[in-house]
Amino acid sequence: MLLDRTGRKPDLWTRGQPDDHAPVLVAWEEWNTQARLGNDPDRLGVEIPNTLAIEDLRPVLSQVGLVAIRFGAFSDGRGLSQARLIRRAGFTGVLRAVGPLIPDEFGFALQCGFDEVELPESSAHRQSEDEWLRSLAAYSHTYQQGYRSRTSILAQRRLARLSKGQSHA
Amino acid sequence: MYRYDEFDAGFVRERVALFRDQVQRRIDGSLTEDEFKPLRLKNGVYLQLHAYMLRVAIPYGTLSSVQLRQLALIGERYDRGYGHLTTRQNIQFNWPKLRDVPDILDLLADVEMHCIQTSGNCIRNVTADHFAGVAADEWIDPRPVCELIRQWSTAHPEFSYLPRKFKIAVTGASHDRAVVKAHDIGLRIVRHPDTGAHGFEVSVGGGLGRTPMIGKVIRDFLPQEELLAYLEAVMRVYNLEGRRDNKYKARIKILVHETGTEALKARIEHEFAQLDGPSINADPEELARIAAYFAPPHYEELPAVSARLEAAKSANPVFADWIDTNGFAHKVAGYRAITISLKGIGEIPGDITSAQMRQVADLADRYSLSEIRVSHNQNLILPNVKNDDLFALWQGLVEAGLATANVGLITDIIACPGLDYCALATARSIPIAQAIAKRFADPARQREIGPLNLNISGCINACGHHHVGQIGILGLEKRGQESYQITLGGDPTEQAAIGEIVGPGLTAEAVPDAIERLVEVYLEARQVGETFIDTFRRIGIGPFKLAFQHNLEGADHVA
């Protein structure tokens, strides 16, 4: 099951080697820079393990339209930090989390820079689309700043201070 | 003390609703037990030997009388009429039903409390000096910074699935009462030598457990306003590089050890340099907003010496001993901070009944500006007592059975719950603590021995801080039998040290004799003015080993 913040969606990507038709996701282990040259970034993606140093991925980021990060287990948070680093490197394409994530970390994944989650069938048959979307509404506000959240508590307190300052002026 | 604003209050309520939903999803099968486990742990719910256990956060150890009364109610309604203070400024309830937990969380939210991140592989409850704000040797109250860290670390999107648990402690005093060097991150608030600006000395990689390590300083001075970005850098390096192949090697202390302090420091600094500080850090105004809640209360102008106190002391020597032992110098003249010992002889260290909680809450209202502290030593503190009121307070505590005069002495034992409760334990801790306390019950003898901290853990995870006990006792299991290993010379303060093993493991029955023998070595060797740790440092472990060995020949030991 593939999900983004609006719900279930069809997966247009296939795994394997590039051909002329469908967008294709190439495993990092099989990535070969020579073969990639000349391909359309919109139809080429790379799937990386959660142990990869993002420095090593940097040269590839401009050549792909999608980066997928494999989560070995939902409890392994390395992919969340990798996503942050990939976004910081300027990647504007699609960022996908692949693996047995749970609804309770969907919001965290989106905040860290992911766009979508690809679940294995083993979890998809237990967890409904509704549960995944519901989990995004669990917190109205978040305490951190600098993550992809428009509802930072610190930012809202700052705004409140500013407007109070203005009304006193 | 800090009060929730609409955001804090809303957040905690949403968290309770989320946990209710998680319990429901576990029951209907959409979450497996493996998936549910970290979620319940992050809400403080453990599955123990006999039942569930709920761990409630008391952030940086500060409580109001209203909150303490609510804990009394919870203890009465959902536990067996008591609670247990932990060694990290939490309180645990031992017998809740899983289905009741969301209701308990709502009761906590009613008084601005929660169980968020009191367990699990995330950033845990932030701890501080229990005398924060009142200690005479403190130059800045660490609690505003702790509250900022509490908020920043709560439901962190990137750092909620760490390799292992992560503990942060902060102190703003010259004497370290928060054991900062035994934390994953220890922050000491310092002044810049040239500019006088506030900042932090940052240590990483301290920890107890099976591989005890003293934290290494990686930053002598971090400007205060850059704290959150720096924490983010440390956490990101740890989240990406900390080991996940072996839970016993997953703490940041192992990463520091295996990478090397200098190399890891370089990686953290490299990450920090790439961060956009202003987009991460809290404004100085936000810290100021929090700090305003911790502004000193209105203290009366009082003479340093209270005639009433002096008269009561000379009329009542038991009271005088209690004051001398359990009193602590306050930064304001005419006031004192008082530690209420939860280490009555023969009782369970850190346990307090609901009735006692209410009595303490009433006494706090009457004599301590309604404020209470909890310490990692598993005691309570009334931080703001007028000297003039001390005798009346003491009488109230005597009535509550809470006037034991042993703070800092050999019977003020830190002990984890051990095999009586804990699923991880390999040996009992509580009965050992009780037996030692009974052996040294005589108050005059305890005072003669002087300051001595004795810590007991019932397994290698070291919740009882045995590594930093001047006398440490570790309960292990050897071939189906409990075996107690004794260490000497540990130190939890700014001179932090890990204790050294004095000899082979003992049976439970042999422990009190052995402790007595070790204490005798000190009493025989000590010079004028020395405490146990002073004598130990001067003469070394040799004479203690000799006496221990000697004692063994007449006692059972577990070979």
XYZ file of C-alpha atoms in Angstrom:
728
model
C 0.000 0.000 0.000
C 1.313 3.423 -0.955
C 0.062 6.416 1.035
C 0.632 10.119 1.145
C -0.964 12.795 3.312
C -4.144 12.620 1.242
C -4.509 8.859 1.417
C -3.932 5.785 -0.666
C -2.478 6.259 -4.120
C -1.436 4.099 -7.063
C 2.233 3.258 -7.321
C 3.510 4.244 -10.746
C 7.045 3.117 -10.053
C 8.456 -0.295 -10.742
C 11.635 -1.778 -9.363
C 14.407 -2.977 -11.645
C 16.502 -1.566 -14.447
C 15.501 1.481 -16.509
C 13.622 1.002 -19.747
C 11.804 3.462 -21.968
C 8.405 3.270 -20.371
C 7.549 3.177 -16.666
C 9.388 5.206 -14.015
C 11.826 2.869 -12.368
C 13.316 2.557 -8.913
C 16.888 1.257 -8.862
C 18.371 -0.243 -5.723
C 21.430 1.583 -4.432
C 23.356 -1.670 -4.514
C 22.759 -1.844 -8.272
C 23.221 1.792 -8.977
C 25.744 2.463 -11.693
C 26.426 6.067 -12.523
C 27.331 5.326 -16.149
C 24.034 3.676 -16.860
C 22.052 6.566 -15.380
C 23.422 9.345 -17.576
C 20.941 10.572 -20.104
C 17.901 9.256 -18.276
C 15.023 11.518 -17.383
C 15.148 12.281 -13.630
C 11.356 12.237 -13.529
C 11.380 8.574 -14.437
C 14.360 7.469 -12.396
C 14.492 6.797 -8.687
C 16.959 5.295 -6.258
C 16.225 3.105 -3.241
C 18.768 3.289 -0.435
C 19.425 1.328 2.746
C 19.071 3.236 6.015
C 22.775 2.793 6.666
C 23.938 4.877 3.705
C 25.861 8.073 4.463
C 23.944 10.824 2.721
C 27.249 12.379 1.618
C 27.634 9.382 -0.713
C 24.174 9.928 -2.179
C 24.720 13.622 -2.863
C 26.010 13.289 -6.487
C 22.967 11.165 -7.365
C 20.317 13.522 -6.051
C 20.225 15.704 -9.158
C 19.707 12.657 -11.378
C 16.625 11.230 -9.702
C 13.047 12.269 -9.123
C 12.453 9.901 -6.215
C 14.524 8.670 -3.293
C 13.168 5.722 -1.341
C 14.630 4.872 2.062
C 14.246 1.331 3.340
C 13.219 1.067 6.999
C 14.235 -2.353 8.259
C 11.917 -1.960 11.249
C 9.452 0.718 12.316
C 11.499 1.196 15.465
C 14.659 2.080 13.543
C 14.661 5.880 13.222
C 17.737 6.286 11.041
C 15.643 6.938 7.938
C 14.119 9.974 9.640
C 17.532 11.617 10.000
C 18.518 10.582 6.468
C 15.388 12.299 5.153
C 16.368 15.496 6.945
C 19.832 15.395 5.416
C 18.500 14.669 1.930
C 16.183 17.675 2.139
C 18.991 19.809 3.488
C 21.061 18.796 0.460
C 18.421 20.509 -1.662
C 16.524 17.506 -2.990
C 13.054 18.608 -4.104
C 11.815 15.361 -5.625
C 9.666 12.734 -3.944
C 10.936 11.140 -0.740
C 9.447 7.751 0.103
C 9.716 5.645 3.265
C 9.608 1.929 2.472
C 8.984 -0.672 5.144
C 6.755 -1.771 8.023
C 6.180 1.705 9.475
C 3.252 2.248 11.820
C 0.573 4.956 11.596
C 1.975 6.570 14.747
C 5.132 7.642 12.947
C 3.461 8.858 9.743
C 3.285 12.455 10.977
C 6.915 12.312 12.126
C 8.001 10.983 8.714
C 6.195 13.789 6.873
C 7.706 16.384 9.203
C 11.176 15.026 8.532
C 10.709 15.514 4.807
C 9.033 12.356 3.499
C 6.123 12.624 1.080
C 4.869 9.064 1.088
C 5.049 5.665 2.764
C 5.107 2.291 1.016
C 3.912 -0.442 3.333
C 4.433 -4.165 2.929
C 1.260 -6.225 2.604
C 1.858 -7.723 6.061
C 1.103 -4.407 7.739
C -1.238 -3.004 5.096
C -3.807 -5.703 5.712
C -3.972 -4.833 9.427
C -3.836 -1.062 9.245
C -6.496 0.789 7.325
C -6.007 3.913 5.269
C -8.327 5.625 7.744
C -6.006 4.830 10.673
C -3.059 6.295 8.799
C -4.878 9.510 7.967
C -6.346 9.776 11.468
C -2.859 9.593 12.968
C -1.929 12.803 11.167
C -4.514 14.654 13.219
C -3.198 13.305 16.544
C -1.359 16.508 17.424
C -2.695 19.929 16.444
C 0.659 21.545 17.232
C 4.287 20.511 17.609
C 7.047 21.823 19.847
C 9.909 21.715 17.356
C 10.974 24.357 14.878
C 12.608 23.819 11.509
C 10.648 20.682 10.640
C 7.904 20.548 8.020
C 5.122 21.635 10.264
C 3.097 24.794 9.975
C 1.951 24.519 13.535
C 5.047 25.026 15.665
C 4.088 26.052 19.174
C 7.209 28.185 19.528
C 6.355 30.049 16.329
C 2.805 30.649 17.501
C 3.956 31.932 20.866
C 6.321 34.277 19.033
C 3.478 35.562 16.876
C 1.332 36.094 19.940
C 4.157 38.084 21.546
C 4.568 40.191 18.419
C 0.889 41.012 18.071
C 0.691 41.820 21.770
C 3.714 44.081 21.360
C 2.014 45.852 18.459
C -1.264 46.332 20.239
C 0.596 47.933 23.142
C 2.519 50.225 20.805
C 6.767 26.871 38.958
C 5.900 26.359 35.302
C 2.232 26.487 34.302
C 0.892 25.069 31.049
C -0.340 27.521 28.464
C -3.126 26.546 26.037
C -0.638 24.740 23.789
C 0.894 22.640 26.558
C -2.518 21.761 27.972
C -3.898 20.897 24.539
C -0.859 18.797 23.716
C -1.102 16.642 26.830
C -4.842 16.058 26.262
C -4.224 15.049 22.658
C -1.544 12.690 23.838
C -3.972 11.003 26.235
C -6.517 10.646 23.431
C -3.804 9.178 21.213
C -2.862 6.608 23.840
C -6.531 5.674 24.284
C -6.649 5.110 20.527
C -3.417 3.080 20.599
C -4.789 0.802 23.319
C -7.924 0.337 21.206
C -5.893 -0.473 18.099
C -3.896 -3.036 20.089
C -7.121 -4.635 21.290
C -8.639 -4.787 17.793
C -5.419 -6.241 16.407
C -4.365 -3.498 14.007
C -1.251 -3.034 16.132
C 0.784 -6.118 16.980
C 2.257 -6.535 20.475
C 5.688 -5.639 19.048
C 4.306 -2.456 17.525
C 2.343 -1.490 20.620
C 5.187 -2.047 23.070
C 7.264 1.056 22.246
C 4.078 3.131 22.163
C 3.042 2.085 25.654
C 6.609 2.513 26.926
C 6.670 6.084 25.606
C 3.602 6.639 27.764
C 5.324 5.208 30.834
C 3.558 1.817 30.859
C 5.814 -1.124 31.674
C 4.890 -4.762 31.975
C 6.531 -5.902 35.209
C 6.844 -9.203 37.015
C 3.356 -9.249 38.502
C 1.473 -6.474 36.742
C 1.712 -3.293 34.706
C 3.638 -0.372 36.155
C 3.036 3.284 35.320
C 5.903 5.779 35.526
C 4.871 9.405 35.917
C 7.300 12.208 35.048
C 8.071 14.854 37.635
C 10.017 17.123 35.283
C 13.198 18.427 36.948
C 11.759 17.259 40.264
C 9.357 20.129 40.912
C 5.839 19.438 42.233
C 3.013 21.544 43.638
C 0.910 20.493 46.613
C -2.066 20.178 44.234
C -0.113 17.742 42.061
C 1.041 15.717 45.057
C -2.582 15.357 46.223
C -3.530 14.091 42.785
C -0.731 11.507 42.969
C -2.147 10.463 46.352
C -5.555 9.981 44.742
C -4.091 7.910 41.899
C -2.142 5.793 44.389
C -5.318 5.142 46.300
C -7.614 4.499 43.382
C -5.329 2.548 41.058
C -2.389 1.292 43.156
C -2.450 -0.163 46.657
C -2.360 3.184 48.401
C 1.221 4.164 47.702
C 3.708 5.310 45.095
C 7.431 4.753 44.601
C 9.941 7.503 43.826
C 12.562 6.505 41.284
C 16.174 7.545 40.871
C 15.301 9.845 37.964
C 12.676 12.175 39.403
C 9.712 10.020 38.465
C 7.044 8.352 40.572
C 5.851 4.834 39.795
C 2.572 3.125 40.487
C 2.823 -0.614 40.601
C -0.567 -2.143 40.095
C -2.600 -0.266 37.474
C -4.778 -2.131 34.967
C -3.930 -1.377 31.355
C -7.544 -0.377 30.673
C -7.372 2.224 33.466
C -4.196 3.859 32.223
C -5.871 6.398 29.885
C -8.081 7.527 32.792
C -5.022 7.916 35.017
C -3.360 9.955 32.278
C -6.417 12.220 32.218
C -6.207 12.674 35.997
C -2.564 13.648 35.560
C -3.402 16.059 32.739
C -5.905 17.718 35.097
C -2.928 18.858 37.183
C -0.516 19.505 34.303
C 1.363 16.230 34.577
C 2.035 13.361 32.205
C 3.917 10.107 31.608
C 5.288 11.139 28.225
C 8.688 9.604 27.420
C 9.322 8.194 30.878
C 10.427 5.035 29.089
C 11.304 3.846 25.593
C 14.103 4.633 23.171
C 13.609 8.358 23.213
C 14.671 11.424 25.169
C 13.538 10.778 28.738
C 12.320 13.005 31.535
C 14.841 15.838 31.963
C 16.285 15.960 35.464
C 17.904 18.710 37.523
C 19.428 19.576 40.851
C 16.628 18.973 43.364
C 17.631 22.149 45.203
C 17.310 24.201 41.998
C 16.306 27.774 42.695
C 17.042 27.655 46.427
C 20.582 26.274 46.864
C 23.059 28.705 48.358
C 25.783 27.503 45.942
C 23.669 27.956 42.811
C 24.128 30.896 40.512
C 21.377 30.172 38.021
C 18.188 28.105 38.250
C 18.462 25.258 35.686
C 14.708 24.637 35.499
C 13.803 27.095 32.702
C 16.342 25.366 30.452
C 14.985 21.969 31.565
C 11.453 23.035 30.668
C 12.638 24.240 27.265
C 14.304 20.848 26.694
C 11.195 19.040 27.958
C 9.087 20.783 25.362
C 11.614 20.459 22.536
C 12.118 16.738 23.181
C 8.390 15.937 23.441
C 7.156 13.867 20.478
C 10.227 14.860 18.512
C 9.647 13.890 14.873
C 13.231 12.797 14.261
C 14.365 11.504 17.659
C 11.519 9.275 18.847
C 13.022 6.024 17.497
C 16.577 6.240 18.791
C 18.956 3.290 19.174
C 18.303 3.396 22.926
C 17.030 5.597 25.759
C 18.570 9.043 26.126
C 18.860 10.959 29.395
C 19.646 14.625 29.921
C 20.403 16.357 33.241
C 21.124 20.008 34.012
C 22.705 21.796 36.962
C 23.338 25.461 37.646
C 25.239 25.117 40.903
C 28.904 24.671 41.751
C 28.215 21.353 43.482
C 26.672 18.756 41.171
C 23.644 17.166 42.808
C 22.115 16.034 39.503
C 24.774 13.427 38.593
C 25.221 15.158 35.228
C 28.360 13.176 34.393
C 26.356 9.934 34.435
C 23.918 11.159 31.761
C 23.896 10.793 27.977
C 24.082 14.569 27.897
C 25.044 16.496 31.018
C 24.710 20.275 30.981
C 26.430 22.480 33.485
C 25.331 26.103 33.242
C 28.473 28.240 33.241
C 29.486 31.841 32.693
C 31.785 32.757 29.829
C 35.152 33.652 31.371
C 35.514 36.840 29.269
C 32.013 38.076 28.476
C 30.123 36.724 31.498
C 27.388 35.452 29.150
C 25.399 32.356 30.137
C 26.189 29.112 28.432
C 26.716 25.407 28.956
C 29.565 23.038 29.496
C 28.343 20.011 27.558
C 29.292 16.435 28.430
C 28.225 13.386 26.443
C 28.427 9.685 26.935
C 28.005 9.364 30.658
C 25.952 6.455 31.867
C 25.743 3.618 34.340
C 24.367 0.229 33.327
C 26.637 -2.657 32.448
C 29.322 -0.385 30.996
C 29.594 2.553 33.383
C 31.210 5.640 31.907
C 31.812 9.173 33.076
C 30.644 11.771 30.536
C 33.285 13.508 28.404
C 33.239 17.267 27.966
C 32.813 18.050 24.254
C 32.100 21.767 24.588
C 33.519 24.027 27.266
C 31.142 26.807 26.373
C 27.985 26.611 24.301
C 26.130 29.939 24.159
C 22.758 29.539 25.836
C 20.725 30.627 22.815
C 22.288 27.913 20.606
C 21.259 25.034 22.847
C 18.510 23.423 20.762
C 20.540 23.423 17.529
C 23.474 21.873 19.361
C 21.237 19.209 20.909
C 19.827 18.505 17.451
C 23.357 17.994 16.122
C 24.272 15.570 18.939
C 21.025 13.653 18.552
C 21.319 13.379 14.755
C 24.847 11.986 14.914
C 23.719 9.518 17.577
C 20.530 8.548 15.729
C 22.470 7.815 12.536
C 25.604 6.276 13.992
C 24.660 4.750 17.343
C 24.767 0.970 17.284
C 21.511 -0.880 16.734
C 22.891 -4.402 16.473
C 23.158 -4.958 20.242
C 20.965 -3.256 22.802
C 23.762 -3.363 25.372
C 26.013 -1.382 23.068
C 23.411 1.058 21.811
C 23.813 3.960 24.250
C 25.733 7.033 23.118
C 28.457 6.226 25.666
C 29.469 3.256 23.495
C 29.501 5.442 20.371
C 31.755 7.915 22.220
C 33.972 5.071 23.366
C 34.227 3.325 19.991
C 34.532 6.478 17.887
C 36.770 8.358 20.302
C 35.799 11.567 22.039
C 37.728 13.851 19.677
C 36.442 12.199 16.506
C 32.849 12.227 17.693
C 33.152 15.805 18.860
C 34.396 16.729 15.364
C 31.368 15.026 13.764
C 28.973 16.794 16.089
C 30.635 20.154 15.445
C 30.554 19.481 11.698
C 26.826 18.767 11.847
C 26.213 21.758 14.112
C 28.061 24.052 11.673
C 25.665 23.059 8.897
C 22.523 23.779 10.852
C 20.557 26.948 10.425
C 20.492 27.957 14.083
C 17.789 30.636 13.952
C 15.284 28.228 12.379
C 15.804 25.702 15.198
C 16.659 27.585 18.377
C 14.099 29.088 20.698
C 14.058 32.899 20.859
C 15.569 34.405 23.984
C 12.017 35.694 24.607
C 10.731 32.117 24.801
C 13.282 31.194 27.440
C 12.420 34.427 29.250
C 8.721 33.496 29.090
C 9.480 30.162 30.759
C 11.951 31.681 33.228
C 9.294 34.107 34.475
C 7.424 31.133 35.964
C 10.477 30.277 38.034
C 10.999 33.756 39.417
C 11.780 33.509 43.128
C 8.653 33.623 45.311
C 8.110 36.467 47.708
C 10.463 35.795 50.606
C 10.146 37.654 53.866
C 13.057 39.604 55.211
C 14.194 37.542 58.144
C 17.204 37.488 60.417
C 19.730 34.761 59.633
C 19.376 33.371 63.143
C 15.958 32.442 64.493
C 15.604 32.671 68.259
C 12.605 30.356 68.068
C 14.565 27.717 66.211
C 17.520 27.929 68.562
C 15.255 27.595 71.599
C 13.469 24.576 70.121
C 16.785 22.956 69.258
C 18.195 23.275 72.756
C 14.952 22.002 74.276
C 14.703 19.036 71.931
C 17.883 17.226 70.913
C 16.069 14.817 68.560
C 14.711 17.802 66.641
C 18.175 19.396 66.677
C 19.706 16.270 65.132
C 17.000 16.176 62.479
C 17.639 19.802 61.518
C 21.379 19.280 61.352
C 20.996 16.175 59.206
C 18.021 16.979 56.961
C 18.393 20.760 56.659
C 20.071 22.385 53.664
C 21.447 25.924 53.312
C 19.016 28.241 51.511
C 20.104 31.186 49.402
C 17.755 33.477 51.346
C 18.528 34.353 54.968
C 16.063 32.954 57.477
C 14.966 30.056 55.243
C 16.038 26.469 54.878
C 15.341 23.633 52.450
C 14.314 20.463 54.265
C 14.696 16.942 52.974
C 11.965 14.543 54.044
C 13.618 11.157 54.234
C 11.657 8.313 52.654
C 14.214 5.933 54.128
C 12.688 5.098 57.475
C 14.588 2.199 59.055
C 13.190 -1.066 57.729
C 10.994 0.609 55.118
C 11.169 0.447 51.336
C 13.426 3.233 50.022
C 11.394 5.760 48.051
C 7.951 4.414 48.930
C 5.338 6.840 50.200
C 1.725 6.170 51.073
C -1.162 8.222 49.734
C -1.909 9.380 53.282
C 1.668 10.610 53.653
C 1.509 12.386 50.293
C -1.507 14.326 51.537
C 0.198 15.118 54.840
C 3.259 16.408 52.985
C 1.034 18.435 50.637
C -0.666 20.048 53.641
C 2.685 20.787 55.282
C 3.951 22.273 52.003
C 0.910 24.563 51.882
C 1.476 25.642 55.444
C 5.264 25.950 55.514
C 6.853 25.775 52.041
C 4.912 28.054 49.695
C 3.038 24.983 48.389
C 6.095 23.604 46.646
C 7.703 20.153 46.910
C 10.701 18.609 45.185
C 11.627 15.032 44.531
C 15.264 13.969 44.426
C 17.044 11.216 42.545
C 17.994 10.013 46.025
C 14.308 9.022 46.357
C 13.455 11.625 48.979
C 11.087 14.594 49.076
C 12.130 18.161 49.752
C 10.297 21.173 51.084
C 12.393 23.918 49.511
C 11.197 27.074 51.258
C 10.766 26.697 54.998
C 11.204 29.596 57.414
C 13.544 28.821 60.300
C 10.783 29.981 62.619
C 8.471 27.246 61.269
C 10.889 24.341 61.430
C 9.777 22.986 64.777
C 6.106 22.996 63.794
C 6.999 21.330 60.494
C 9.000 18.676 62.298
C 6.081 17.920 64.608
C 3.852 17.478 61.572
C 6.381 15.133 59.992
C 6.724 13.120 63.189
C 2.956 12.638 63.083
C 3.193 11.437 59.464
C 6.029 9.033 60.302
C 8.345 11.043 58.055
C 10.863 12.550 60.450
C 13.741 10.110 60.005
C 16.988 12.049 60.483
C 19.311 10.232 58.093
C 19.728 12.328 54.940
C 23.167 11.747 53.427
C 23.982 9.068 56.010
C 24.534 5.353 55.529
C 20.848 4.427 55.897
C 19.735 6.993 53.281
C 20.067 4.193 50.754
C 19.229 4.472 47.062
C 17.698 1.181 45.939
C 15.891 0.086 42.808
C 12.726 -2.075 43.180
C 14.772 -5.177 42.375
C 13.423 -8.689 42.091
C 10.415 -7.870 44.269
C 8.877 -5.974 41.328
C 11.116 -5.604 38.332
C 11.096 -7.906 35.314
C 14.758 -7.177 34.572
C 16.119 -7.762 38.071
C 18.492 -10.607 38.849
C 18.395 -10.179 42.640
C 16.448 -8.455 45.389
C 17.413 -4.906 46.398
C 14.782 -3.835 48.910
C 15.444 -6.525 51.542
C 19.187 -5.803 51.335
C 18.543 -2.100 51.913
C 16.258 -2.948 54.824
C 18.802 -5.274 56.425
C 21.616 -2.728 56.162
C 19.389 0.055 57.505
C 18.468 -2.102 60.491
C 22.115 -2.935 61.138
C 23.025 0.766 61.218
C 19.759 1.937 62.777
C 21.340 3.718 65.760
C 21.203 7.448 64.880
C 24.271 8.291 66.955
C 26.300 5.647 65.151
C 25.136 6.929 61.769
C 26.215 10.445 62.644
C 29.522 9.133 63.925
C 30.099 7.474 60.522
C 29.136 10.719 58.797
C 28.247 11.378 55.134
C 28.236 8.122 53.195
C 26.082 7.232 50.259
C 25.213 3.590 49.783
C 23.460 2.574 46.561
C 21.955 -0.782 45.605
C 20.953 -2.115 42.175
C 19.238 -5.440 41.636
C 20.760 -5.957 38.198
C 23.454 -4.745 35.872
C 21.198 -2.004 34.460
C 22.142 -0.009 37.552
C 18.903 1.904 38.233
C 20.075 2.013 41.856
C 23.204 3.960 40.774
C 25.503 1.456 42.513
C 28.482 2.499 40.361
C 28.459 5.976 41.891
C 27.759 4.872 45.445
C 30.632 5.443 47.839
C 29.564 1.967 48.787
C 27.821 0.276 45.865
C 26.032 -3.057 45.929
C 25.088 -4.915 42.764
C 22.785 -7.911 42.974
C 23.500 -10.616 40.398
C 22.422 -14.173 39.905
C 25.016 -16.911 39.917
C 23.826 -20.435 39.291
C 20.370 -19.775 40.627
C 21.624 -17.953 43.711
C 21.692 -14.254 44.486
C 25.202 -12.857 44.631
C 26.022 -9.355 45.789
C 29.093 -7.573 44.495
C 30.380 -4.655 46.527
C 32.192 -1.645 45.095
C 33.867 1.259 46.876
C 34.808 4.813 45.973
C 32.058 5.743 43.549
C 31.137 9.416 43.455
C 28.058 11.007 41.866
C 29.230 14.619 42.156
C 31.430 16.947 40.107
C 34.314 14.620 41.039
C 32.373 11.756 39.467
C 33.988 8.343 39.792
C 32.996 4.713 39.237
C 33.419 2.429 42.234
C 36.022 -0.360 42.347
C 35.132 -3.958 43.175
C 36.336 -4.905 46.647
C 36.096 -8.692 46.406
C 34.006 -11.700 45.408
C 30.212 -11.762 45.530
C 28.379 -12.429 48.791
C 25.104 -14.044 49.752
C 22.309 -11.704 50.828
C 22.779 -12.733 54.464
C 26.491 -11.894 54.437
C 26.084 -8.336 53.124
C 25.398 -6.416 56.379
C 28.453 -7.931 58.113
C 30.683 -7.104 55.186
C 29.418 -3.500 55.064
C 30.012 -3.183 58.774
C 33.575 -4.444 58.376
C 34.288 -1.973 55.543
C 32.896 0.904 57.594
C 35.146 -0.125 60.487
C 38.210 0.086 58.236
C 37.285 3.685 57.502
C 36.546 4.552 61.140
C 39.913 3.139 62.206
C 41.873 4.923 59.480
C 40.121 8.256 59.245
C 41.836 11.469 60.210
C 40.172 14.472 61.776
C 37.577 16.014 59.492
C 37.585 13.193 56.945
C 34.461 11.604 55.519
C 34.350 8.063 54.143
C 35.212 9.137 50.604
C 38.117 11.310 51.814
C 39.629 8.415 53.723
C 39.059 6.059 50.802
C 40.851 8.422 48.444
C 43.758 8.813 50.830
C 44.350 5.157 51.729
C 43.057 3.488 48.559
C 41.112 0.267 48.261
C 43.933 -1.951 49.642
C 43.062 -1.930 53.353
C 39.371 -2.417 52.516
C 40.172 -5.414 50.312
C 42.236 -6.938 53.063
C 39.500 -6.569 55.666
C 36.885 -7.798 53.210
C 38.929 -10.902 52.468
C 39.448 -11.472 56.155
C 35.753 -11.183 56.811
C 35.004 -13.606 53.967
C 36.869 -16.402 55.616
C 34.224 -16.497 58.276
C 31.266 -15.883 55.943
C 29.423 -17.443 53.044
C 30.373 -16.176 49.674
C 29.094 -17.132 46.292
C 32.158 -18.430 44.474
